[in-house]
mmCIF file of C-alpha atoms in Angstrom:
data_model
loop_
_atom_site.group_PDB
_atom_site.id
_atom_site.type_symbol
_atom_site.label_atom_id
_atom_site.label_comp_id
_atom_site.label_asym_id
_atom_site.label_seq_id
_atom_site.Cartn_x
_atom_site.Cartn_y
_atom_site.Cartn_z
ATOM 1 C CA MET A 73 135.361 130.682 115.996
ATOM 2 C CA LEU A 74 131.738 129.765 115.387
ATOM 3 C CA SER A 75 130.384 129.979 111.872
ATOM 4 C CA ASN A 76 128.135 132.886 111.037
ATOM 5 C CA HIS A 77 125.705 130.384 109.533
ATOM 6 C CA SER A 78 125.518 127.986 112.509
ATOM 7 C CA GLY A 79 122.262 129.491 113.778
ATOM 8 C CA GLU A 80 120.604 129.724 110.382
ATOM 9 C CA ASP A 81 117.212 128.040 110.070
ATOM 10 C CA LYS A 82 116.882 125.009 107.834
ATOM 11 C CA THR A 83 114.205 126.170 105.414
ATOM 12 C CA GLU A 84 115.416 124.691 102.104
ATOM 13 C CA GLU A 85 114.243 121.314 100.800
ATOM 14 C CA PRO A 86 116.967 118.611 100.781
ATOM 15 C CA SER A 87 118.861 118.357 97.506
ATOM 16 C CA HIS A 88 119.163 115.210 95.416
ATOM 17 C CA TYR A 89 122.754 114.753 96.608
ATOM 18 C CA ARG A 90 121.788 115.095 100.299
ATOM 19 C CA LEU A 91 119.039 112.480 99.893
ATOM 20 C CA LYS A 92 121.456 110.169 98.087
ATOM 21 C CA GLN A 93 124.089 110.649 100.804
ATOM 22 C CA ALA A 94 121.546 109.877 103.539
ATOM 23 C CA HIS A 95 120.513 106.759 101.632
ATOM 24 C CA GLN A 96 124.128 105.566 101.430
ATOM 25 C CA GLU A 97 124.602 106.184 105.163
ATOM 26 C CA GLY A 98 121.614 103.961 105.914
ATOM 27 C CA LYS A 99 119.170 106.725 106.895
ATOM 28 C CA LYS A 100 115.730 105.664 105.744
ATOM 29 C CA LYS A 101 112.090 106.622 106.033
ATOM 30 C CA TYR A 102 111.432 103.884 108.602
ATOM 31 C CA SER A 103 108.055 103.241 110.214
ATOM 32 C CA LYS A 104 107.989 100.813 113.151
ATOM 33 C CA GLU A 105 104.235 100.535 112.809
ATOM 34 C CA LEU A 106 104.571 99.499 109.176
ATOM 35 C CA HIS A 107 107.201 96.930 110.144
ATOM 36 C CA PHE A 108 104.960 95.471 112.855
ATOM 37 C CA PHE A 109 101.957 95.500 110.530
ATOM 38 C CA LEU A 110 103.880 93.646 107.816
ATOM 39 C CA VAL A 111 105.050 91.000 110.295
ATOM 40 C CA PHE A 112 101.470 90.588 111.438
ATOM 41 C CA LEU A 113 100.137 90.461 107.872
ATOM 42 C CA ILE A 114 102.670 87.914 106.626
ATOM 43 C CA ASN A 115 102.100 85.716 109.690
ATOM 44 C CA ILE A 116 98.395 85.723 108.943
ATOM 45 C CA PHE A 117 99.055 84.916 105.300
ATOM 46 C CA PHE A 118 101.150 81.884 106.248
ATOM 47 C CA LEU A 119 98.545 80.806 108.814
ATOM 48 C CA TRP A 120 95.917 80.930 106.089
ATOM 49 C CA PHE A 121 98.138 79.256 103.474
ATOM 50 C CA PHE A 122 99.056 76.359 105.802
ATOM 51 C CA SER A 123 95.733 76.338 107.637
ATOM 52 C CA LYS A 124 94.888 72.787 106.537
ATOM 53 C CA SER A 125 98.260 71.378 107.666
ATOM 54 C CA ILE A 126 98.110 73.266 110.984
ATOM 55 C CA PHE A 127 94.571 72.098 111.625
ATOM 56 C CA LEU A 128 95.424 68.447 110.915
ATOM 57 C CA TYR A 129 98.562 68.666 113.084
ATOM 58 C CA PHE A 130 96.653 69.972 116.101
ATOM 59 C CA LEU A 131 93.886 67.444 115.502
ATOM 60 C CA LYS A 132 96.484 64.673 115.564
ATOM 61 C CA LEU A 133 97.943 66.013 118.833
ATOM 62 C CA ILE A 134 94.539 66.195 120.512
ATOM 63 C CA THR A 135 93.564 62.727 119.277
ATOM 64 C CA GLN A 136 96.791 61.182 120.530
ATOM 65 C CA GLY A 137 96.543 63.040 123.834
ATOM 66 C CA LEU A 138 92.980 61.896 124.547
ATOM 67 C CA ASN A 139 93.547 58.241 123.591
ATOM 68 C CA PHE A 140 94.913 55.780 126.150
ATOM 69 C CA ASN A 141 98.386 54.510 125.215
ATOM 70 C CA TYR A 142 99.664 51.403 127.029
ATOM 71 C CA PHE A 143 103.185 52.231 125.774
ATOM 72 C CA PHE A 144 103.460 55.090 128.296
ATOM 73 C CA ILE A 145 102.672 52.818 131.279
ATOM 74 C CA ILE A 146 105.284 50.159 130.495
ATOM 75 C CA GLN A 147 108.161 52.559 131.143
ATOM 76 C CA GLU A 148 108.122 56.077 132.586
ATOM 77 C CA ASN A 149 110.784 57.369 130.197
ATOM 78 C CA ASN A 150 108.533 56.682 127.197
ATOM 79 C CA LEU A 151 106.226 59.550 128.139
ATOM 80 C CA PHE A 152 109.144 61.985 128.485
ATOM 81 C CA LEU A 153 110.600 60.813 125.168
ATOM 82 C CA TYR A 154 107.237 61.352 123.503
ATOM 83 C CA LEU A 155 106.871 64.837 124.986
ATOM 84 C CA ASN A 156 110.467 65.642 123.996
ATOM 85 C CA ASP A 157 109.797 64.660 120.376
ATOM 86 C CA LEU A 158 106.537 66.596 120.458
ATOM 87 C CA VAL A 159 108.250 69.787 121.659
ATOM 88 C CA LYS A 160 111.112 69.393 119.154
ATOM 89 C CA ASN A 161 108.732 68.930 116.228
ATOM 90 C CA GLY A 162 106.580 71.848 117.352
ATOM 91 C CA LEU A 163 109.562 74.187 117.773
ATOM 92 C CA THR A 164 110.985 73.098 114.396
ATOM 93 C CA TYR A 165 107.720 73.942 112.637
ATOM 94 C CA ILE A 166 107.455 77.274 114.469
ATOM 95 C CA LEU A 167 111.072 78.245 113.662
ATOM 96 C CA ILE A 168 110.660 77.373 109.971
ATOM 97 C CA PHE A 169 107.378 79.277 109.916
ATOM 98 C CA GLU A 170 108.903 82.385 111.542
ATOM 99 C CA PHE A 171 112.049 82.198 109.398
ATOM 100 C CA PHE A 172 110.031 82.548 106.207
ATOM 101 C CA CYS A 173 107.899 85.272 107.792
ATOM 102 C CA VAL A 174 110.973 87.330 108.735
ATOM 103 C CA LEU A 175 112.565 86.688 105.327
ATOM 104 C CA PHE A 176 109.498 87.945 103.468
ATOM 105 C CA VAL A 177 109.261 91.002 105.736
ATOM 106 C CA LEU A 178 112.927 91.913 105.131
ATOM 107 C CA ILE A 179 112.596 91.482 101.359
ATOM 108 C CA PHE A 180 109.436 93.592 101.286
ATOM 109 C CA LEU A 181 110.991 96.381 103.395
ATOM 110 C CA MET A 182 114.140 96.412 101.241
ATOM 111 C CA LEU A 183 112.055 96.726 98.079
ATOM 112 C CA LEU A 184 109.846 99.370 99.666
ATOM 113 C CA ASN A 185 112.719 101.597 100.876
ATOM 114 C CA HIS A 186 115.356 100.650 98.257
ATOM 115 C CA THR A 187 117.486 99.603 101.218
ATOM 116 C CA ILE A 188 121.202 99.007 100.899
ATOM 117 C CA PHE A 189 123.450 97.639 103.635
ATOM 118 C CA SER A 190 125.574 100.411 105.137
ATOM 119 C CA ILE A 191 128.600 99.640 107.314
ATOM 120 C CA LYS A 192 128.523 103.253 108.573
ATOM 121 C CA ARG A 193 125.496 102.464 110.720
ATOM 122 C CA LEU A 194 127.496 99.808 112.608
ATOM 123 C CA LYS A 195 130.284 102.053 113.896
ATOM 124 C CA PHE A 196 130.525 102.731 117.646
ATOM 125 C CA SER A 197 129.448 106.182 118.811
ATOM 126 C CA TYR A 198 130.306 107.598 122.259
ATOM 127 C CA THR A 199 127.442 110.072 121.996
ATOM 128 C CA ASN A 200 125.007 107.192 122.457
ATOM 129 C CA LEU A 201 126.492 106.636 125.955
ATOM 130 C CA ASN A 202 125.841 110.222 127.009
ATOM 131 C CA PHE A 203 123.503 110.150 130.032
ATOM 132 C CA LEU A 204 122.083 113.629 129.389
ATOM 133 C CA ASN A 205 121.297 112.795 125.775
ATOM 134 C CA GLY A 206 119.521 109.668 126.982
ATOM 135 C CA ILE A 207 117.402 111.706 129.419
ATOM 136 C CA LYS A 208 116.555 114.172 126.643
ATOM 137 C CA LYS A 209 115.434 111.322 124.393
ATOM 138 C CA ILE A 210 113.225 109.880 127.143
ATOM 139 C CA PHE A 211 111.365 113.183 127.522
ATOM 140 C CA SER A 212 111.430 114.101 123.836
ATOM 141 C CA LEU A 213 108.302 114.606 121.748
ATOM 142 C CA SER A 214 108.983 111.502 119.649
ATOM 143 C CA VAL A 215 109.001 109.212 122.734
ATOM 144 C CA TRP A 216 105.708 110.601 124.033
ATOM 145 C CA LEU A 217 104.241 110.336 120.564
ATOM 146 C CA GLU A 218 105.379 106.708 120.363
ATOM 147 C CA LEU A 219 103.779 106.024 123.757
ATOM 148 C CA PHE A 220 100.553 107.639 122.594
ATOM 149 C CA LYS A 221 100.518 105.473 119.445
ATOM 150 C CA LYS A 222 101.011 102.290 121.485
ATOM 151 C CA PHE A 223 98.245 103.285 123.891
ATOM 152 C CA LEU A 224 95.974 104.093 120.960
ATOM 153 C CA ASN A 225 96.752 100.722 119.371
ATOM 154 C CA VAL A 226 95.993 98.798 122.574
ATOM 155 C CA CYS A 227 92.707 100.648 123.132
ATOM 156 C CA ILE A 228 91.449 100.166 119.582
ATOM 157 C CA ILE A 229 92.487 96.495 119.406
ATOM 158 C CA PHE A 230 90.931 95.823 122.840
ATOM 159 C CA LEU A 231 87.634 97.421 121.784
ATOM 160 C CA LEU A 232 87.612 95.463 118.518
ATOM 161 C CA PHE A 233 88.298 92.181 120.326
ATOM 162 C CA MET A 234 85.548 92.896 122.838
ATOM 163 C CA TRP A 235 83.156 93.653 120.012
ATOM 164 C CA TYR A 236 84.125 90.462 118.168
ATOM 165 C CA ILE A 237 83.810 88.271 121.299
ATOM 166 C CA ASN A 238 80.431 89.833 122.052
ATOM 167 C CA VAL A 239 79.209 89.087 118.505
ATOM 168 C CA ASN A 240 80.467 85.467 118.609
ATOM 169 C CA PHE A 241 79.929 84.821 122.331
ATOM 170 C CA TYR A 242 77.232 82.184 121.860
ATOM 171 C CA GLU A 243 79.299 80.276 119.275
ATOM 172 C CA ILE A 244 82.378 80.339 121.534
ATOM 173 C CA MET A 245 80.388 78.985 124.496
ATOM 174 C CA GLN A 246 79.074 76.123 122.347
ATOM 175 C CA LEU A 247 82.582 74.850 121.517
ATOM 176 C CA SER A 248 82.760 72.698 124.672
ATOM 177 C CA LEU A 249 79.560 70.903 123.679
ATOM 178 C CA LYS A 250 80.696 69.946 120.202
ATOM 179 C CA LYS A 251 82.841 67.069 119.030
ATOM 180 C CA PRO A 252 86.640 67.635 119.162
ATOM 181 C CA PHE A 253 86.942 67.831 115.382
ATOM 182 C CA CYS A 254 84.182 70.438 115.056
ATOM 183 C CA SER A 255 85.381 72.391 118.097
ATOM 184 C CA LEU A 256 88.907 72.599 116.734
ATOM 185 C CA TYR A 257 87.731 73.640 113.265
ATOM 186 C CA ILE A 258 85.354 76.347 114.530
ATOM 187 C CA GLY A 259 87.866 77.513 117.151
ATOM 188 C CA TYR A 260 90.583 77.872 114.525
ATOM 189 C CA ASN A 261 88.272 79.955 112.313
ATOM 190 C CA ILE A 262 87.326 82.185 115.251
ATOM 191 C CA PHE A 263 90.996 82.624 116.168
ATOM 192 C CA PHE A 264 91.981 83.447 112.583
ATOM 193 C CA THR A 265 89.127 85.937 112.159
ATOM 194 C CA SER A 266 89.930 87.601 115.503
ATOM 195 C CA ILE A 267 93.484 88.268 114.277
ATOM 196 C CA LEU A 268 92.112 89.906 111.118
ATOM 197 C CA VAL A 269 89.846 92.068 113.268
ATOM 198 C CA GLY A 270 92.843 92.989 115.436
ATOM 199 C CA MET A 271 94.733 94.121 112.336
ATOM 200 C CA LEU A 272 92.052 96.714 111.657
ATOM 201 C CA GLY A 273 92.998 98.327 114.956
ATOM 202 C CA LEU A 274 96.541 98.861 113.707
ATOM 203 C CA LEU A 275 95.511 100.832 110.616
ATOM 204 C CA PRO A 276 94.867 104.299 112.205
ATOM 205 C CA ALA A 277 98.221 104.321 114.009
ATOM 206 C CA LEU A 278 99.935 102.896 110.913
ATOM 207 C CA ILE A 279 98.638 105.639 108.595
ATOM 208 C CA PHE A 280 99.518 108.340 111.137
ATOM 209 C CA ASP A 281 103.022 106.906 111.690
ATOM 210 C CA ILE A 282 103.818 106.686 107.960
ATOM 211 C CA PHE A 283 102.963 110.356 107.399
ATOM 212 C CA TRP A 284 104.767 111.392 110.599
ATOM 213 C CA GLN A 285 107.971 109.490 109.782
ATOM 214 C CA TYR A 286 107.935 110.796 106.192
ATOM 215 C CA ASN A 287 107.618 114.368 107.464
ATOM 216 C CA GLN A 288 110.318 113.896 110.130
ATOM 217 C CA TYR A 289 112.727 112.304 107.632
ATOM 218 C CA TYR A 290 112.599 115.271 105.245
ATOM 219 C CA LYS A 291 112.567 117.741 108.135
ATOM 220 C CA GLU A 292 115.858 116.319 109.482
ATOM 221 C CA LEU A 293 117.457 116.493 106.028
ATOM 222 C CA LYS A 294 116.404 120.082 105.316
ATOM 223 C CA MET A 295 119.230 122.490 104.537
ATOM 224 C CA THR A 296 120.109 126.070 105.318
ATOM 225 C CA HIS A 297 120.467 128.564 102.488
ATOM 226 C CA HIS A 298 124.229 128.599 103.098
ATOM 227 C CA GLU A 299 124.436 124.778 102.808
ATOM 228 C CA VAL A 300 122.597 124.909 99.486
ATOM 229 C CA LYS A 301 125.055 127.507 98.166
ATOM 230 C CA GLU A 302 128.081 125.515 99.377
ATOM 231 C CA GLU A 303 126.768 122.317 97.795
ATOM 232 C CA PHE A 304 126.116 124.152 94.543
ATOM 233 C CA LYS A 305 129.690 125.453 94.577
ATOM 234 C CA GLN A 306 131.011 121.964 95.254
ATOM 235 C CA PHE A 307 129.199 120.260 92.397
ATOM 236 C CA GLU A 308 128.325 123.010 89.940
ATOM 237 C CA GLY A 309 131.332 125.238 90.536
ATOM 238 C CA ASP A 310 131.773 128.637 92.141
ATOM 239 C CA PRO A 311 129.685 131.174 90.123
ATOM 240 C CA ASN A 312 132.539 133.715 90.328
ATOM 241 C CA ILE A 313 135.050 131.207 88.948
ATOM 242 C CA LYS A 314 132.634 130.091 86.231
ATOM 243 C CA ARG A 315 132.030 133.727 85.215
ATOM 244 C CA ARG A 316 135.785 134.313 85.045
ATOM 245 C CA ILE A 317 136.238 131.210 82.893
ATOM 246 C CA ARG A 318 133.498 132.418 80.526
ATOM 247 C CA GLU A 319 135.189 135.812 80.288
ATOM 248 C CA LEU A 320 138.529 134.188 79.474
ATOM 249 C CA MET A 321 136.922 131.950 76.878
ATOM 250 C CA LYS A 322 135.192 134.931 75.296
ATOM 251 C CA SER A 323 138.470 136.862 75.222
ATOM 252 C CA LYS A 324 140.226 133.906 73.562
ATOM 253 C CA ILE A 325 137.439 133.554 71.008
ATOM 254 C CA TYR A 326 137.525 137.296 70.359
ATOM 255 C CA SER A 327 141.324 137.290 69.957
ATOM 256 C CA LYS A 328 141.140 134.371 67.554
ATOM 257 C CA MET A 329 138.397 136.123 65.590
ATOM 258 C CA LEU A 330 140.488 139.296 65.278
ATOM 259 C CA TYR A 331 143.460 137.281 64.076
ATOM 260 C CA ASN A 332 141.419 135.433 61.424
ATOM 261 C CA VAL A 333 139.584 138.547 60.225
ATOM 262 C CA ASN A 334 142.914 140.371 59.808
ATOM 263 C CA LYS A 335 144.155 137.590 57.508
ATOM 264 C CA SER A 336 140.956 137.420 55.425
ATOM 265 C CA HIS A 337 140.452 138.999 51.979
ATOM 266 C CA VAL A 338 136.693 139.596 52.155
ATOM 267 C CA ILE A 339 133.771 139.386 54.592
ATOM 268 C CA VAL A 340 130.503 138.004 53.233
ATOM 269 C CA THR A 341 127.673 139.107 55.471
ATOM 270 C CA ASN A 342 124.003 139.288 56.148
ATOM 271 C CA PRO A 343 124.176 142.664 57.926
ATOM 272 C CA ILE A 344 122.418 141.435 61.075
ATOM 273 C CA HIS A 345 122.670 137.658 61.337
ATOM 274 C CA TYR A 346 125.795 136.167 59.712
ATOM 275 C CA ALA A 347 129.391 137.073 58.832
ATOM 276 C CA ILE A 348 131.937 134.803 57.088
ATOM 277 C CA ALA A 349 135.595 135.718 56.617
ATOM 278 C CA LEU A 350 137.125 134.250 53.418
ATOM 279 C CA GLN A 351 140.723 133.964 52.276
ATOM 280 C CA TYR A 352 142.058 132.925 48.886
ATOM 281 C CA ASP A 353 145.644 132.545 47.688
ATOM 282 C CA ALA A 354 145.695 131.329 44.091
ATOM 283 C CA LYS A 355 149.266 130.010 44.450
ATOM 284 C CA LYS A 356 148.645 127.935 47.607
ATOM 285 C CA MET A 357 144.914 127.105 47.693
ATOM 286 C CA ILE A 358 142.692 125.018 45.453
ATOM 287 C CA ALA A 359 139.621 126.992 46.596
ATOM 288 C CA PRO A 360 138.668 129.850 48.936
ATOM 289 C CA LYS A 361 138.903 128.958 52.642
ATOM 290 C CA VAL A 362 136.630 129.972 55.523
ATOM 291 C CA LEU A 363 138.857 131.536 58.205
ATOM 292 C CA GLU A 364 136.091 132.596 60.558
ATOM 293 C CA LYS A 365 132.328 132.660 60.795
ATOM 294 C CA ALA A 366 129.966 134.066 63.382
ATOM 295 C CA LYS A 367 126.422 135.173 63.946
ATOM 296 C CA GLY A 368 124.659 137.794 66.011
ATOM 297 C CA TYR A 369 126.873 139.991 68.188
ATOM 298 C CA LEU A 370 130.159 138.419 67.001
ATOM 299 C CA ALA A 371 129.099 138.885 63.362
ATOM 300 C CA LEU A 372 128.683 142.622 63.973
ATOM 301 C CA LYS A 373 132.097 142.721 65.673
ATOM 302 C CA MET A 374 133.666 140.986 62.655
ATOM 303 C CA CYS A 375 132.250 143.670 60.377
ATOM 304 C CA GLU A 376 133.520 146.457 62.661
ATOM 305 C CA VAL A 377 137.035 144.984 62.638
ATOM 306 C CA ALA A 378 136.902 144.550 58.843
ATOM 307 C CA LYS A 379 135.951 148.218 58.366
ATOM 308 C CA LYS A 380 138.851 149.348 60.546
ATOM 309 C CA LYS A 381 141.269 147.157 58.597
ATOM 310 C CA LEU A 382 139.749 148.246 55.240
ATOM 311 C CA ILE A 383 138.786 144.661 54.377
ATOM 312 C CA PRO A 384 136.001 144.604 51.750
ATOM 313 C CA ILE A 385 132.549 143.650 53.043
ATOM 314 C CA PHE A 386 130.072 142.080 50.644
ATOM 315 C CA GLN A 387 126.423 141.972 51.716
ATOM 316 C CA SER A 388 124.364 139.056 50.431
ATOM 317 C CA PRO A 389 121.824 137.519 52.866
ATOM 318 C CA LEU A 390 121.238 134.379 50.781
ATOM 319 C CA LEU A 391 124.928 133.700 50.078
ATOM 320 C CA ALA A 392 125.937 134.456 53.684
ATOM 321 C CA ARG A 393 123.343 131.987 54.973
ATOM 322 C CA LYS A 394 124.540 129.263 52.582
ATOM 323 C CA LEU A 395 128.192 129.833 53.494
ATOM 324 C CA TYR A 396 127.425 129.717 57.211
ATOM 325 C CA GLN A 397 125.394 126.507 56.954
ATOM 326 C CA LYS A 398 127.549 124.595 54.454
ATOM 327 C CA SER A 399 131.086 125.615 55.455
ATOM 328 C CA ALA A 400 133.231 124.946 58.518
ATOM 329 C CA ILE A 401 136.023 127.110 59.918
ATOM 330 C CA GLY A 402 139.380 126.125 58.433
ATOM 331 C CA GLU A 403 137.827 124.282 55.468
ATOM 332 C CA PHE A 404 137.305 125.137 51.816
ATOM 333 C CA ILE A 405 133.926 126.308 50.560
ATOM 334 C CA SER A 406 131.592 123.832 48.826
ATOM 335 C CA GLU A 407 131.778 123.479 45.040
ATOM 336 C CA ASP A 408 128.287 124.858 44.375
ATOM 337 C CA LEU A 409 129.464 128.245 45.725
ATOM 338 C CA TYR A 410 132.596 128.519 43.560
ATOM 339 C CA ILE A 411 131.061 130.762 40.846
ATOM 340 C CA ALA A 412 129.446 133.218 43.271
ATOM 341 C CA ILE A 413 132.597 133.502 45.407
ATOM 342 C CA ALA A 414 134.761 133.862 42.272
ATOM 343 C CA GLU A 415 132.764 136.959 41.271
ATOM 344 C CA ILE A 416 133.177 138.408 44.764
ATOM 345 C CA LEU A 417 136.951 137.740 44.751
ATOM 346 C CA ALA A 418 137.214 139.407 41.332
ATOM 347 C CA TRP A 419 135.465 142.443 42.817
ATOM 348 C CA VAL A 420 137.937 142.380 45.767
ATOM 349 C CA TRP A 421 140.883 142.272 43.315
ATOM 350 C CA LYS A 422 139.448 145.329 41.480
ATOM 351 C CA ILE A 423 139.143 147.205 44.791
ATOM 352 C CA LYS A 424 142.790 146.425 45.514
ATOM 353 C CA ARG A 425 143.845 147.866 42.106
ATOM 354 C CA TRP A 426 141.572 150.878 42.661
ATOM 355 C CA ARG A 427 143.348 151.602 45.971
ATOM 356 C CA GLU A 428 146.732 151.352 44.251
ATOM 357 C CA LYS A 429 145.985 153.282 41.040
ATOM 358 C CA GLY A 430 142.718 155.147 41.708
ATOM 359 C CA GLY A 431 139.967 155.646 39.178
ATOM 360 C CA VAL A 432 136.313 154.632 39.351
ATOM 361 C CA TYR A 433 135.268 152.525 42.352
ATOM 362 C CA PRO A 434 134.353 148.986 41.156
ATOM 363 C CA ASP A 435 130.670 148.048 41.079
ATOM 364 C CA LYS A 436 129.547 145.191 43.317
ATOM 365 C CA PRO A 437 128.390 141.952 41.683
ATOM 366 C CA GLN A 438 124.611 141.743 41.477
ATOM 367 C CA ASN A 439 122.084 138.908 42.065
ATOM 368 C CA LEU A 440 124.364 136.826 44.305
#
């Protein structure tokens, strides 16, 4: 049976957990244009950094190639050995050069995207072999957009190169008339500058691609309202269960409060804010003990229970506040409150005698 939520639109922003999960699975905000631009940029940096060594190397090759060498005539193999060494050295330099370029690009991309290696991206998927899916990808919007970006890049770079050649046309034509050293030096500068000009042509497509890929990444990770609710239940707990737990906890707290209030001898209260239930047994206790304390709604409930059980209630805002702040449930009161509480307990004892024998109702202690 299909889910009722299968056709629901993905309108909710991706949660922190969904983004983290996508990161662990190797899904990244990846821009091919940025990757290509970085490769280009780092290659140019290395060309500039090693420009002196590259220039001297090519100058040496040209000088050796234009000079007559009797060593090559003596034996035919000497020329092939020389060319072999030349190719080996050239390829070695190029491979070392490209190795460091690729290494710097990878490091930069990993730092930029906080990339971690994910084995999940390496697993074989039969869906990638589906012919129909392949046809859909070929005619998808992303493929046509990619083609448009490439075409835009080629057009802009071509126009920039044409402009640069037109500006430096006279200088380029004069290279053949100059000495080899000067021609090589000027030619290298023209080549290097032309690459920088070509990089400017990559910027429009690069900026567009970064914003497009960023938008597509978050669009793919968007969630339905049902998915958000299910994820909240998974990590924060089902609201119904949490409400039930709170109700049970409240009932346990209320039951414990009733039990402690029933055992107490007096309730000291600030009629609205605080209520403290005290117990004192001269034979077993060294000082009065706090059985229960509460504030707000529970304080009012304590007073209601005390009235039903005919437990004396003594109202003293200042004393109630001190008892609440200085005393903990199950512990004895602090020594500085002994005198005040002793007067209250004496009043409670008089009430007990009054209930047994009658007479005049005892007056409450004053100024406490």
